[in-house]
Tab-separated table of C-alpha atoms and ligand atoms in Angstrom:
chain	number	residue	atom	x	y	z
A	1	MET	CA	44.596	-49.580	-50.788
A	2	LYS	CA	46.091	-47.631	-53.674
A	3	TYR	CA	43.237	-45.109	-53.534
A	4	LEU	CA	43.461	-44.655	-49.767
A	5	GLY	CA	47.120	-43.715	-50.194
A	6	ILE	CA	46.216	-41.038	-52.731
A	7	LEU	CA	43.418	-39.746	-50.493
A	8	LEU	CA	45.816	-39.360	-47.562
A	9	VAL	CA	48.272	-37.400	-49.698
A	10	VAL	CA	45.470	-35.148	-51.005
A	11	CYS	CA	44.225	-34.580	-47.458
A	12	SER	CA	47.603	-33.619	-46.099
A	13	PHE	CA	47.876	-31.006	-48.849
A	14	PHE	CA	44.384	-29.556	-48.641
A	15	SER	CA	43.629	-29.903	-44.925
A	16	CYS	CA	40.584	-32.179	-44.847
A	17	LYS	CA	40.736	-32.414	-41.064
A	18	LYS	CA	37.930	-30.610	-39.216
A	19	GLU	CA	40.200	-28.720	-36.790
A	20	ASP	CA	42.039	-27.059	-39.693
A	21	VAL	CA	38.886	-25.212	-40.762
A	22	TYR	CA	39.292	-21.438	-40.262
A	23	THR	CA	38.514	-20.293	-36.748
A	24	ASN	CA	37.839	-16.643	-36.028
A	25	VAL	CA	40.542	-15.040	-33.906
A	26	GLU	CA	39.701	-12.843	-30.934
A	27	LEU	CA	41.125	-9.316	-31.018
A	28	VAL	CA	42.562	-7.676	-27.940
A	29	PHE	CA	41.236	-4.248	-27.001
A	30	GLU	CA	44.287	-2.383	-25.794
A	31	GLN	CA	43.379	-0.062	-22.966
A	32	PRO	CA	45.660	3.011	-22.807
A	33	SER	CA	46.901	3.446	-19.232
A	34	ASN	CA	45.976	7.162	-19.158
A	35	PHE	CA	42.333	6.528	-20.195
A	36	PRO	CA	39.317	5.846	-17.965
A	37	GLU	CA	37.581	2.458	-18.228
A	38	PRO	CA	35.635	1.935	-21.482
A	39	HIS	CA	31.883	2.412	-21.277
A	40	TYR	CA	31.057	-0.094	-24.034
A	41	ASP	CA	30.482	-3.588	-22.627
A	42	LEU	CA	32.804	-5.687	-24.761
A	43	SER	CA	31.368	-8.935	-23.385
A	44	THR	CA	28.182	-8.253	-25.369
A	45	ASN	CA	30.125	-8.005	-28.628
A	46	PRO	CA	33.506	-9.728	-28.421
A	47	LEU	CA	35.970	-8.242	-30.877
A	48	THR	CA	37.188	-10.669	-33.517
A	49	GLU	CA	39.352	-10.475	-36.598
A	50	LYS	CA	36.485	-11.287	-38.948
A	51	GLY	CA	33.970	-9.080	-37.135
A	52	PHE	CA	36.376	-6.178	-37.462
A	53	GLU	CA	37.045	-6.962	-41.123
A	54	LEU	CA	33.315	-7.110	-41.828
A	55	GLY	CA	32.713	-3.841	-39.966
A	56	LYS	CA	35.438	-2.153	-41.938
A	57	LYS	CA	34.023	-3.385	-45.247
A	58	LEU	CA	30.581	-2.060	-44.292
A	59	PHE	CA	32.070	1.287	-43.227
A	60	TYR	CA	33.739	1.782	-46.603
A	61	ASP	CA	30.894	0.415	-48.727
A	62	GLY	CA	29.045	3.092	-50.711
A	63	SER	CA	26.589	0.561	-52.088
A	64	LEU	CA	24.750	0.578	-48.762
A	65	ALA	CA	23.453	4.099	-49.523
A	66	ALA	CA	20.487	4.848	-51.783
A	67	ASP	CA	22.772	6.341	-54.449
A	68	GLY	CA	25.348	3.561	-54.191
A	69	VAL	CA	28.088	6.109	-53.415
A	70	VAL	CA	27.870	7.680	-49.968
A	71	SER	CA	29.584	5.350	-47.512
A	72	CYS	CA	30.215	6.104	-43.844
A	73	ALA	CA	33.782	6.947	-44.874
A	74	PHE	CA	32.513	9.575	-47.319
A	75	CYS	CA	31.896	11.865	-44.326
A	76	HIS	CA	34.380	10.221	-41.976
A	77	GLN	CA	37.856	10.356	-43.552
A	78	GLN	CA	40.782	8.827	-41.721
A	79	GLN	CA	43.432	11.508	-42.244
A	80	PHE	CA	41.082	14.055	-40.663
A	81	ALA	CA	40.347	11.823	-37.647
A	82	PHE	CA	37.325	10.505	-39.547
A	83	THR	CA	35.643	13.865	-40.132
A	84	HIS	CA	34.397	15.384	-43.405
A	85	HIS	CA	37.273	17.633	-44.256
A	86	GLY	CA	36.555	21.068	-45.636
A	87	HIS	CA	32.809	20.797	-45.120
A	88	ARG	CA	31.022	23.046	-42.706
A	89	PHE	CA	27.931	20.886	-43.068
A	90	SER	CA	28.222	17.350	-44.274
A	91	HIS	CA	26.419	16.540	-47.469
A	92	GLY	CA	25.192	13.088	-48.384
A	93	VAL	CA	23.295	11.510	-51.277
A	94	GLU	CA	22.641	13.841	-54.236
A	95	ASP	CA	24.711	16.466	-52.431
A	96	ARG	CA	21.895	17.120	-49.927
A	97	GLU	CA	23.285	19.178	-47.088
A	98	GLY	CA	22.692	18.551	-43.396
A	99	LYS	CA	22.907	21.177	-40.679
A	100	ARG	CA	25.665	19.690	-38.563
A	101	ASN	CA	29.396	19.253	-38.846
A	102	SER	CA	30.646	15.682	-39.080
A	103	GLN	CA	32.112	14.413	-35.793
A	104	PRO	CA	35.375	12.547	-35.475
A	105	ILE	CA	35.196	8.797	-34.892
A	106	GLN	CA	37.814	7.909	-32.302
A	107	ASN	CA	37.710	6.414	-28.820
A	108	MET	CA	34.025	5.500	-29.273
A	109	ALA	CA	34.266	2.754	-26.628
A	110	TYR	CA	34.522	5.477	-23.979
A	111	GLN	CA	31.440	7.479	-24.910
A	112	LYS	CA	27.988	7.187	-23.419
A	113	GLN	CA	26.029	9.209	-25.973
A	114	PHE	CA	26.478	9.741	-29.672
A	115	SER	CA	25.976	12.676	-32.053
A	116	TRP	CA	26.032	16.362	-31.106
A	117	ASP	CA	22.680	16.085	-29.298
A	118	GLY	CA	23.051	12.527	-27.965
A	119	ALA	CA	20.362	11.116	-30.260
A	120	ALA	CA	21.797	7.608	-29.751
A	121	PHE	CA	22.743	6.177	-26.384
A	122	HIS	CA	24.413	3.032	-27.722
A	123	LEU	CA	27.021	2.699	-30.429
A	124	ASP	CA	25.296	-0.443	-31.777
A	125	LEU	CA	22.172	1.627	-32.499
A	126	PHE	CA	23.922	4.578	-34.061
A	127	PRO	CA	24.155	3.458	-37.736
A	128	ILE	CA	20.340	3.636	-38.078
A	129	ILE	CA	20.683	7.423	-38.031
A	130	PRO	CA	23.035	7.962	-41.004
A	131	ILE	CA	21.570	5.061	-42.987
A	132	THR	CA	18.003	6.391	-42.843
A	133	ASN	CA	18.741	10.132	-42.772
A	134	PRO	CA	17.563	11.645	-46.091
A	135	VAL	CA	20.533	14.046	-46.123
A	136	GLU	CA	23.028	11.260	-45.410
A	137	MET	CA	22.538	7.756	-46.916
A	138	ASP	CA	18.749	7.930	-47.407
A	139	GLU	CA	18.215	4.149	-47.234
A	140	THR	CA	16.033	1.815	-45.211
A	141	VAL	CA	17.591	-0.719	-42.880
A	142	THR	CA	15.523	-3.470	-44.570
A	143	ASP	CA	17.018	-2.583	-47.967
A	144	VAL	CA	20.535	-2.546	-46.557
A	145	ILE	CA	20.072	-6.042	-45.098
A	146	GLN	CA	18.665	-7.292	-48.413
A	147	LYS	CA	21.655	-5.865	-50.322
A	148	LEU	CA	23.983	-7.688	-47.947
A	149	LYS	CA	22.062	-10.963	-48.307
A	150	ASP	CA	22.310	-10.691	-52.091
A	151	ASN	CA	26.079	-10.348	-51.937
A	152	GLU	CA	28.175	-13.513	-51.852
A	153	GLU	CA	31.199	-11.912	-50.229
A	154	TYR	CA	29.051	-10.615	-47.377
A	155	ARG	CA	27.359	-13.998	-46.947
A	156	GLU	CA	30.773	-15.536	-46.456
A	157	LEU	CA	32.028	-12.816	-44.112
A	158	PHE	CA	28.955	-12.911	-41.862
A	159	GLY	CA	29.385	-16.685	-41.714
A	160	LEU	CA	32.949	-16.314	-40.504
A	161	ALA	CA	32.362	-13.348	-38.190
A	162	PHE	CA	29.396	-14.566	-36.137
A	163	ASP	CA	28.568	-17.951	-34.611
A	164	ASP	CA	25.028	-17.872	-35.982
A	165	GLY	CA	26.292	-16.532	-39.337
A	166	GLN	CA	23.062	-14.542	-39.739
A	167	ILE	CA	22.857	-11.454	-41.923
A	168	ASN	CA	20.577	-9.347	-39.763
A	169	VAL	CA	20.430	-5.868	-38.229
A	170	GLU	CA	22.028	-6.926	-34.969
A	171	ASN	CA	25.095	-8.541	-36.538
A	172	THR	CA	25.501	-5.752	-39.096
A	173	PHE	CA	25.560	-3.054	-36.448
A	174	LYS	CA	27.706	-5.123	-34.093
A	175	ALA	CA	30.307	-5.539	-36.823
A	176	MET	CA	30.302	-1.780	-37.450
A	177	SER	CA	30.768	-1.212	-33.717
A	178	GLN	CA	33.704	-3.618	-33.648
A	179	PHE	CA	35.456	-1.591	-36.319
A	180	MET	CA	34.733	1.729	-34.590
A	181	ILE	CA	35.669	0.453	-31.128
A	182	MET	CA	39.100	-0.558	-32.344
A	183	MET	CA	39.687	3.044	-33.458
A	184	VAL	CA	41.545	4.168	-30.365
A	185	SER	CA	43.600	7.330	-30.593
A	186	ALA	CA	46.066	7.394	-27.696
A	187	ASN	CA	49.521	7.915	-29.164
A	188	SER	CA	49.858	11.656	-29.582
A	189	LYS	CA	52.862	13.559	-28.294
A	190	TYR	CA	50.719	14.502	-25.285
A	191	ASP	CA	49.974	10.836	-24.485
A	192	LYS	CA	53.627	9.854	-24.678
A	193	TYR	CA	54.467	12.815	-22.497
A	194	VAL	CA	51.945	11.999	-19.762
A	195	ARG	CA	52.775	8.301	-19.844
A	196	GLY	CA	56.470	9.142	-19.657
A	197	GLU	CA	57.266	7.137	-22.774
A	198	GLY	CA	60.610	7.505	-24.489
A	199	ALA	CA	62.336	10.844	-24.365
A	200	VAL	CA	59.244	12.915	-25.164
A	201	SER	CA	59.312	16.322	-23.530
A	202	PHE	CA	57.234	19.474	-23.943
A	203	THR	CA	58.691	22.791	-25.112
A	204	SER	CA	58.187	25.663	-22.689
A	205	GLN	CA	55.371	26.982	-24.879
A	206	GLU	CA	53.601	23.601	-24.934
A	207	GLN	CA	54.008	23.457	-21.153
A	208	ARG	CA	52.494	26.954	-20.746
A	209	GLY	CA	49.635	25.927	-23.055
A	210	LEU	CA	48.973	22.811	-20.981
A	211	GLU	CA	48.826	24.827	-17.748
A	212	LEU	CA	46.460	27.395	-19.305
A	213	PHE	CA	44.319	24.570	-20.671
A	214	LYS	CA	44.082	22.939	-17.240
A	215	ASN	CA	43.014	26.226	-15.662
A	216	LYS	CA	40.612	27.476	-18.297
A	217	CYS	CA	39.288	24.608	-20.386
A	218	SER	CA	39.555	21.273	-18.605
A	219	THR	CA	36.402	21.564	-16.499
A	220	CYS	CA	34.454	20.713	-19.651
A	221	HIS	CA	37.159	19.173	-21.832
A	222	THR	CA	37.984	16.732	-19.029
A	223	SER	CA	40.381	13.798	-18.589
A	224	ASP	CA	42.653	12.428	-21.275
A	225	LEU	CA	39.591	11.991	-23.466
A	226	PHE	CA	39.184	15.789	-23.322
A	227	THR	CA	35.425	15.635	-22.823
A	228	ASP	CA	33.174	15.186	-19.802
A	229	ASP	CA	30.611	13.581	-22.138
A	230	ALA	CA	28.033	16.153	-20.996
A	231	PHE	CA	25.806	18.523	-22.962
A	232	ARG	CA	26.540	22.194	-22.450
A	233	ASN	CA	25.947	25.566	-24.054
A	234	ASN	CA	29.289	27.308	-24.607
A	235	GLY	CA	27.687	30.574	-25.716
A	236	LEU	CA	27.728	30.455	-29.515
A	237	SER	CA	25.479	33.094	-31.063
A	238	ILE	CA	22.256	31.602	-32.428
A	239	ASP	CA	21.932	31.381	-36.193
A	240	PRO	CA	18.226	32.288	-36.654
A	241	ASN	CA	18.047	30.470	-40.011
A	242	ILE	CA	18.990	27.157	-38.448
A	243	ASN	CA	18.112	27.603	-34.757
A	244	ASP	CA	19.465	24.161	-33.865
A	245	LEU	CA	18.051	23.364	-30.414
A	246	GLY	CA	20.762	20.789	-29.676
A	247	ARG	CA	20.066	18.422	-26.802
A	248	MET	CA	16.485	19.690	-26.507
A	249	THR	CA	15.739	18.081	-29.888
A	250	VAL	CA	16.103	14.741	-28.109
A	251	THR	CA	14.803	15.428	-24.589
A	252	LEU	CA	12.230	18.193	-25.333
A	253	ILE	CA	13.313	19.791	-22.040
A	254	GLU	CA	13.659	23.619	-22.118
A	255	THR	CA	16.779	23.605	-19.966
A	256	ASP	CA	18.522	21.501	-22.629
A	257	LYS	CA	17.990	24.128	-25.309
A	258	TYR	CA	21.212	25.033	-27.186
A	259	LYS	CA	23.277	22.470	-25.331
A	260	PHE	CA	25.605	20.302	-27.406
A	261	LYS	CA	27.921	17.467	-26.537
A	262	VAL	CA	31.308	18.668	-25.313
A	263	PRO	CA	33.591	17.385	-28.082
A	264	SER	CA	36.859	15.592	-27.449
A	265	LEU	CA	39.785	17.729	-28.563
A	266	ARG	CA	41.932	14.825	-29.679
A	267	ASN	CA	43.328	15.393	-33.175
A	268	VAL	CA	41.606	18.786	-33.122
A	269	GLU	CA	44.354	20.199	-35.354
A	270	VAL	CA	42.876	18.220	-38.288
A	271	THR	CA	39.142	18.108	-37.491
A	272	GLY	CA	38.168	21.613	-38.550
A	273	PRO	CA	35.898	23.375	-39.221
A	274	TYR	CA	34.822	23.573	-35.587
A	275	MET	CA	31.634	23.464	-33.464
A	276	HIS	CA	28.387	21.595	-34.193
A	277	ASP	CA	27.766	23.819	-37.201
A	278	GLY	CA	31.379	24.142	-38.311
A	279	ARG	CA	31.243	27.939	-38.009
A	280	PHE	CA	34.931	28.418	-37.182
A	281	GLY	CA	37.602	27.572	-39.708
A	282	SER	CA	40.625	27.753	-37.414
A	283	LEU	CA	41.678	27.176	-33.831
A	284	LYS	CA	42.582	30.860	-33.633
A	285	SER	CA	38.957	31.802	-34.332
A	286	VAL	CA	37.815	29.308	-31.670
A	287	LEU	CA	40.040	30.988	-29.067
A	288	ASP	CA	38.966	34.468	-30.189
A	289	PHE	CA	35.415	33.266	-29.657
A	290	TYR	CA	36.085	32.019	-26.102
A	291	SER	CA	37.814	35.280	-25.177
A	292	THR	CA	35.426	37.839	-26.718
A	293	GLY	CA	32.608	36.081	-28.620
A	294	VAL	CA	30.649	34.239	-25.913
A	295	ARG	CA	26.986	35.341	-25.925
A	296	GLU	CA	24.324	35.238	-23.237
A	297	THR	CA	21.931	32.744	-24.807
A	298	GLU	CA	19.418	30.504	-23.059
A	299	ASN	CA	21.140	28.006	-20.735
A	300	LEU	CA	24.617	29.452	-21.185
A	301	ASP	CA	26.960	27.378	-19.047
A	302	PRO	CA	27.554	29.105	-15.673
A	303	LEU	CA	31.282	28.370	-16.019
A	304	LEU	CA	31.420	30.972	-18.786
A	305	LYS	CA	29.871	33.749	-16.657
A	306	ASN	CA	32.444	35.697	-14.668
A	307	THR	CA	31.821	37.311	-11.271
A	308	ASP	CA	32.360	40.810	-12.740
A	309	GLY	CA	29.466	40.244	-15.133
A	310	THR	CA	31.603	39.621	-18.229
A	311	LEU	CA	31.226	36.475	-20.306
A	312	GLY	CA	33.783	34.009	-21.658
A	313	ILE	CA	37.383	33.160	-20.879
A	314	PRO	CA	39.808	36.100	-20.730
A	315	LEU	CA	42.876	35.325	-22.877
A	316	ASN	CA	45.584	37.541	-24.351
A	317	GLU	CA	47.192	36.868	-27.721
A	318	GLN	CA	50.198	35.070	-26.256
A	319	GLU	CA	47.952	32.800	-24.173
A	320	LYS	CA	45.839	31.940	-27.215
A	321	GLY	CA	49.005	31.021	-29.101
A	322	ASP	CA	50.231	28.876	-26.216
A	323	ILE	CA	46.938	26.979	-26.000
A	324	ILE	CA	46.946	26.330	-29.756
A	325	VAL	CA	50.482	24.958	-29.573
A	326	PHE	CA	49.368	22.681	-26.745
A	327	LEU	CA	46.288	21.514	-28.691
A	328	LYS	CA	48.563	20.432	-31.531
A	329	THR	CA	50.298	17.980	-29.179
A	330	LEU	CA	47.000	16.039	-29.275
A	331	THR	CA	47.547	15.100	-32.928
A	332	ASP	CA	48.062	11.358	-33.180
A	333	ASN	CA	49.730	10.615	-36.509
A	334	GLU	CA	49.873	6.904	-35.764
A	335	PHE	CA	46.072	6.880	-35.593
A	336	LEU	CA	45.616	9.089	-38.659
A	337	THR	CA	47.748	6.763	-40.782
A	338	ASP	CA	47.046	3.393	-39.115
A	339	GLU	CA	46.767	0.831	-41.941
A	340	ARG	CA	44.221	-1.222	-39.994
A	341	PHE	CA	41.635	1.533	-40.409
A	342	ALA	CA	42.492	2.518	-43.987
A	343	GLU	CA	40.319	1.528	-46.927
B	1	HEC	C1	26.519	12.566	-45.045
B	1	HEC	C2	27.606	12.500	-44.104
B	1	HEC	C3	27.651	11.336	-43.126
B	1	HEC	C4	27.564	9.987	-43.401
B	1	HEC	C5	27.345	9.321	-44.746
B	1	HEC	C6	27.754	9.303	-42.151
B	1	HEC	N1	27.951	10.215	-41.147
B	1	HEC	FE1	28.392	9.783	-39.214
B	1	HEC	N2	28.164	11.736	-38.737
B	1	HEC	C7	27.903	12.747	-39.634
B	1	HEC	C8	27.474	13.949	-38.915
B	1	HEC	C9	27.077	15.283	-39.540
B	1	HEC	C10	27.494	13.613	-37.541
B	1	HEC	C11	26.976	14.456	-36.398
B	1	HEC	C12	25.501	14.105	-36.332
B	1	HEC	C13	24.613	14.945	-35.450
B	1	HEC	O1	25.062	15.490	-34.453
B	1	HEC	O2	23.411	15.033	-35.757
B	1	HEC	C14	27.945	12.225	-37.466
B	1	HEC	C15	28.146	11.517	-36.277
B	1	HEC	C16	28.578	10.194	-36.206
B	1	HEC	C17	28.890	9.485	-34.984
B	1	HEC	C18	28.836	10.048	-33.575
B	1	HEC	C19	30.189	10.403	-33.041
B	1	HEC	C20	30.134	10.989	-31.669
B	1	HEC	O3	31.174	11.409	-31.172
B	1	HEC	O4	29.059	11.067	-31.050
B	1	HEC	C21	29.197	8.197	-35.342
B	1	HEC	C22	29.576	7.057	-34.411
B	1	HEC	C23	29.060	8.098	-36.775
B	1	HEC	N3	28.705	9.329	-37.273
B	1	HEC	C24	29.215	6.925	-37.501
B	1	HEC	C25	28.777	6.799	-38.811
B	1	HEC	C26	28.589	5.518	-39.481
B	1	HEC	C27	28.865	4.156	-38.870
B	1	HEC	C28	28.144	5.795	-40.745
B	1	HEC	C29	27.744	4.817	-41.837
B	1	HEC	C30	26.713	3.868	-41.487
B	1	HEC	C31	28.065	7.255	-40.849
B	1	HEC	N4	28.440	7.815	-39.656
B	1	HEC	C32	27.694	7.923	-42.003
B	1	HEC	C33	28.000	12.648	-40.999
B	1	HEC	C34	27.879	11.467	-41.701
B	2	HEC	C1	31.626	25.407	-20.243
B	2	HEC	C2	32.264	24.277	-20.880
B	2	HEC	C3	33.418	24.570	-21.822
B	2	HEC	C4	34.591	25.238	-21.570
B	2	HEC	C5	35.022	25.893	-20.279
B	2	HEC	C6	35.362	25.170	-22.789
B	2	HEC	N1	34.664	24.482	-23.742
B	2	HEC	FE1	35.301	24.131	-25.639
B	2	HEC	N2	33.456	23.348	-26.110
B	2	HEC	C7	32.404	23.207	-25.221
B	2	HEC	C8	31.224	22.787	-25.955
B	2	HEC	C9	29.852	22.489	-25.357
B	2	HEC	C10	31.602	22.715	-27.307
B	2	HEC	C11	30.680	22.363	-28.488
B	2	HEC	C12	29.762	23.547	-28.735
B	2	HEC	C13	28.918	23.437	-29.981
B	2	HEC	O1	29.375	22.961	-31.014
B	2	HEC	O2	27.759	23.901	-29.907
B	2	HEC	C14	33.013	23.077	-27.361
B	2	HEC	C15	33.772	23.090	-28.523
B	2	HEC	C16	35.133	23.361	-28.574
B	2	HEC	C17	35.954	23.226	-29.749
B	2	HEC	C18	35.470	22.735	-31.112
B	2	HEC	C19	35.822	21.271	-31.296
B	2	HEC	C20	35.201	20.615	-32.490
B	2	HEC	O3	35.489	19.434	-32.704
B	2	HEC	O4	34.404	21.235	-33.201
B	2	HEC	C21	37.224	23.575	-29.400
B	2	HEC	C22	38.450	23.562	-30.298
B	2	HEC	C23	37.198	23.932	-28.006
B	2	HEC	N3	35.900	23.794	-27.532
B	2	HEC	C24	38.294	24.334	-27.278
B	2	HEC	C25	38.211	24.866	-25.984
B	2	HEC	C26	39.304	25.522	-25.320
B	2	HEC	C27	40.710	25.682	-25.883
B	2	HEC	C28	38.828	25.952	-24.116
B	2	HEC	C29	39.543	26.789	-23.080
B	2	HEC	C30	40.064	28.054	-23.558
B	2	HEC	C31	37.444	25.518	-24.025
B	2	HEC	N4	37.109	24.872	-25.187
B	2	HEC	C32	36.618	25.721	-22.932
B	2	HEC	C33	32.454	23.426	-23.864
B	2	HEC	C34	33.470	24.117	-23.209
């Protein structure tokens, strides 16, 4: 009797009851009202607190790479909308340099294809590319899984995050997707303006920039995601040393040569340098390019050919300035400093 009394006291302190055992909490995906429906099927990978936490740990973990240093976050830094700031080409293990500029990671749930040429058609499959790429993390997926299995903290986290608790490729990539799917950027000045939130208003220059953008840019940089998710050639001159074929690398179809994914322009103020090869260091040089630098290369988008035979988008200096001021309203400081996504 005496001992039972003690046991009851101990139990009430240390929660022996089964229902007190930690249960994983579901996370709500908040859909911004000015966005289209997400493309990612969340029912196949329900977002949970522990899945997200695990995905975040994996994203920031350099030990997954061959050199034990280059994590996903090495090339995807939060304050630059998860791009590799200051690098024209990203470089990975042993400073090996790739030939493409790091893309932002934001609003991934809305995209159908990933990377500049659409090499991956599902977010859950994407991590294979950076993990195995010799100029990025240079690892094998088998090794990565073994490293995770050898790590006690990961064993515990996988156990909490997934019903089957398995450390395998599927769960690893699903956890990474959960982290990336939660990275929604939808609280820029522009968003608050279009949603009519608070007392946000545009200056007359921002308003002029928005109108110019709608007339001259939004056929490709469409919707409030600022991309039509298509592959197009916007007329960049071809660098003969690299000769990146873009979408054709994946499809092998001639008419896809030199086409690249239309990038979202969200947070574009901080994602420079610009274009798939990071050739432009400023937004001013991007607009100079659209007005006078567009070249007739194979599969140039017909939208950039004018009826008078000229190429590109005619813009005077004032118009370029107005568009740049508008583009800066797409900067979402809440996203760039959101603690949930920070290391
Ligand atoms: C060495 C630098 C580097 C590392 C490390 C790296 N990435 Fe990337 N990431 C890039 C580059 C460069 C691209 C563009 C790739 C291309 O077009 O070929 C990219 C593209 C992406 C995209 C596609 C975005 C879009 O809009 O289509 C996602 C998602 C992504 N990376 C996630 C990750 C994850 C997850 C990891 C870690 C497992 C990772 N990256 C590691 C440089 C890197
Ligand atoms: C015909 C479709 C099309 C039109 C019209 C267009 N763009 Fe683009 N834009 C693209 C494509 C495709 C890319 C990526 C090209 C590449 O890297 O090879 C791009 C890239 C960009 C980038 C670089 C973004 C980054 O993350 O590197 C900026 C900035 C940009 N466009 C702004 C504009 C502005 C401003 C206008 C209007 C003046 C405009 N675009 C009109 C298709 C278009």
